[in-house]
One Martini backbone bead per residue (centre of mass of N, CA, C, O) as a GRO file, in nm:
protein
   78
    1UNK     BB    1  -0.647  -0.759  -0.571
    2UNK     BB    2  -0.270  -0.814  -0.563
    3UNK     BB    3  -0.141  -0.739  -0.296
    4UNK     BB    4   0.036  -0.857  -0.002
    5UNK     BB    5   0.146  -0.695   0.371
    6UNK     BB    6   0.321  -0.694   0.636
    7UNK     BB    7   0.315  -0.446   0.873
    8UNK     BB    8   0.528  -0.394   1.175
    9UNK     BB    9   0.263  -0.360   1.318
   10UNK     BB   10   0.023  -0.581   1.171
   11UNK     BB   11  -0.090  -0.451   0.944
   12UNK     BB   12  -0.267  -0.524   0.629
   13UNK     BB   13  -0.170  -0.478   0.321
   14UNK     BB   14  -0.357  -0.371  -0.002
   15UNK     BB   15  -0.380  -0.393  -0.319
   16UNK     BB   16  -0.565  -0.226  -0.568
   17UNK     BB   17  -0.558  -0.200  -0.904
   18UNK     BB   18  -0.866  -0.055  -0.969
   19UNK     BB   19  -0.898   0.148  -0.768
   20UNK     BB   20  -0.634   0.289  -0.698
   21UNK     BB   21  -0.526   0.160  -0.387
   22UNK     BB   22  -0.518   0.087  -0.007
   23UNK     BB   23  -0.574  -0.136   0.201
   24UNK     BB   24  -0.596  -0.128   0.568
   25UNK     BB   25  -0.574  -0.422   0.810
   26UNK     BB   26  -0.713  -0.544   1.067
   27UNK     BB   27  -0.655  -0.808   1.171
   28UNK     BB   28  -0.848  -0.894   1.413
   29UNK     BB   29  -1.110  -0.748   1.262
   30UNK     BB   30  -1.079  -0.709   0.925
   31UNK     BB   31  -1.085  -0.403   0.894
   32UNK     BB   32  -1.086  -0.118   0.757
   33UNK     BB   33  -0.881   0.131   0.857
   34UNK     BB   34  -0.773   0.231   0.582
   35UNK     BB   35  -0.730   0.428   0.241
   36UNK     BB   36  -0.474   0.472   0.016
   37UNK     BB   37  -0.421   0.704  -0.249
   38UNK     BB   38  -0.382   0.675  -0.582
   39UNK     BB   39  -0.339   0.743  -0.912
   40UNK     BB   40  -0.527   0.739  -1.133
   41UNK     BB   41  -0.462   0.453  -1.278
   42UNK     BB   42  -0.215   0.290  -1.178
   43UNK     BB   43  -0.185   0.024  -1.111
   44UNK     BB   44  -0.100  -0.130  -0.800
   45UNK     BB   45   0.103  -0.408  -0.780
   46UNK     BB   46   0.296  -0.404  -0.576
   47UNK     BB   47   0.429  -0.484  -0.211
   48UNK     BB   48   0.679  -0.305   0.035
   49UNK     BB   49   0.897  -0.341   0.318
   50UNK     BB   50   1.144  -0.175   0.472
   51UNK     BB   51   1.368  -0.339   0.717
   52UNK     BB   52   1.284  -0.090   0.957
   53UNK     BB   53   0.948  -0.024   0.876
   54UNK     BB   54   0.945   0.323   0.767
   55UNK     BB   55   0.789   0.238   0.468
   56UNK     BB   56   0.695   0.206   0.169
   57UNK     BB   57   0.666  -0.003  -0.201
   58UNK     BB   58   0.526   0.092  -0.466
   59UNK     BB   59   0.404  -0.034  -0.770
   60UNK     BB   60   0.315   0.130  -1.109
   61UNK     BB   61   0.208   0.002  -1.386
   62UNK     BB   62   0.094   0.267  -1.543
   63UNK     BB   63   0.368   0.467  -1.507
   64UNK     BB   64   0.641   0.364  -1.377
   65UNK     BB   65   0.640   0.374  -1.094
   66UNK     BB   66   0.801   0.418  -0.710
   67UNK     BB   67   0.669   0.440  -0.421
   68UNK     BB   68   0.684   0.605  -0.094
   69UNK     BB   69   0.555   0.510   0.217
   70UNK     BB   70   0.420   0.555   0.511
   71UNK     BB   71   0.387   0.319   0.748
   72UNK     BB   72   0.209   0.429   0.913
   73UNK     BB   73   0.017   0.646   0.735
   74UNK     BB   74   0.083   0.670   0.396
   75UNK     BB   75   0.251   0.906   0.347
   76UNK     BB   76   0.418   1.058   0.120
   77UNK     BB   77   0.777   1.039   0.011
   78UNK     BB   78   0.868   0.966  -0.297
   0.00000   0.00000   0.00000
């Protein structure tokens, strides 16, 4: 683990380093309830969520890339 962010739903979103992943987690029962994948090797540093909570914003230490992810799905946007 590298980062970790409360997503404005309340699960809590952790960068993976090693894994090239984000892992979000039910707060309740600490589960991981899904796991958002990212390019191969990307080394995922950062992680925060734009201010009206529809965004989430990877920073990739290996590629030097800033990603956009849907806070809900995790599905990339940009």
């Amino acid at each position: 683990p590298r980062s970790v962010a409360v997503a404005p739903d309340g699960r809590i979103w952790v960068s993976n380093k090693r894994s090239a992943n984000i892992s979000v987690i039910n707060p309740t029962t600490l589960a991981v309830v899904q796991t958002i994948a990212l390019p191969r090797a990307s080394q995922p540093h950062g992680l925060a969520f734009d201010p009206n909570g529809s965004s989430a914003y990877i920073a990739l230490e290996a590629t030097g890339q800033l990603l956009k992810l849907n806070a809900n799905t995790g599905a990339q946007q940009g």
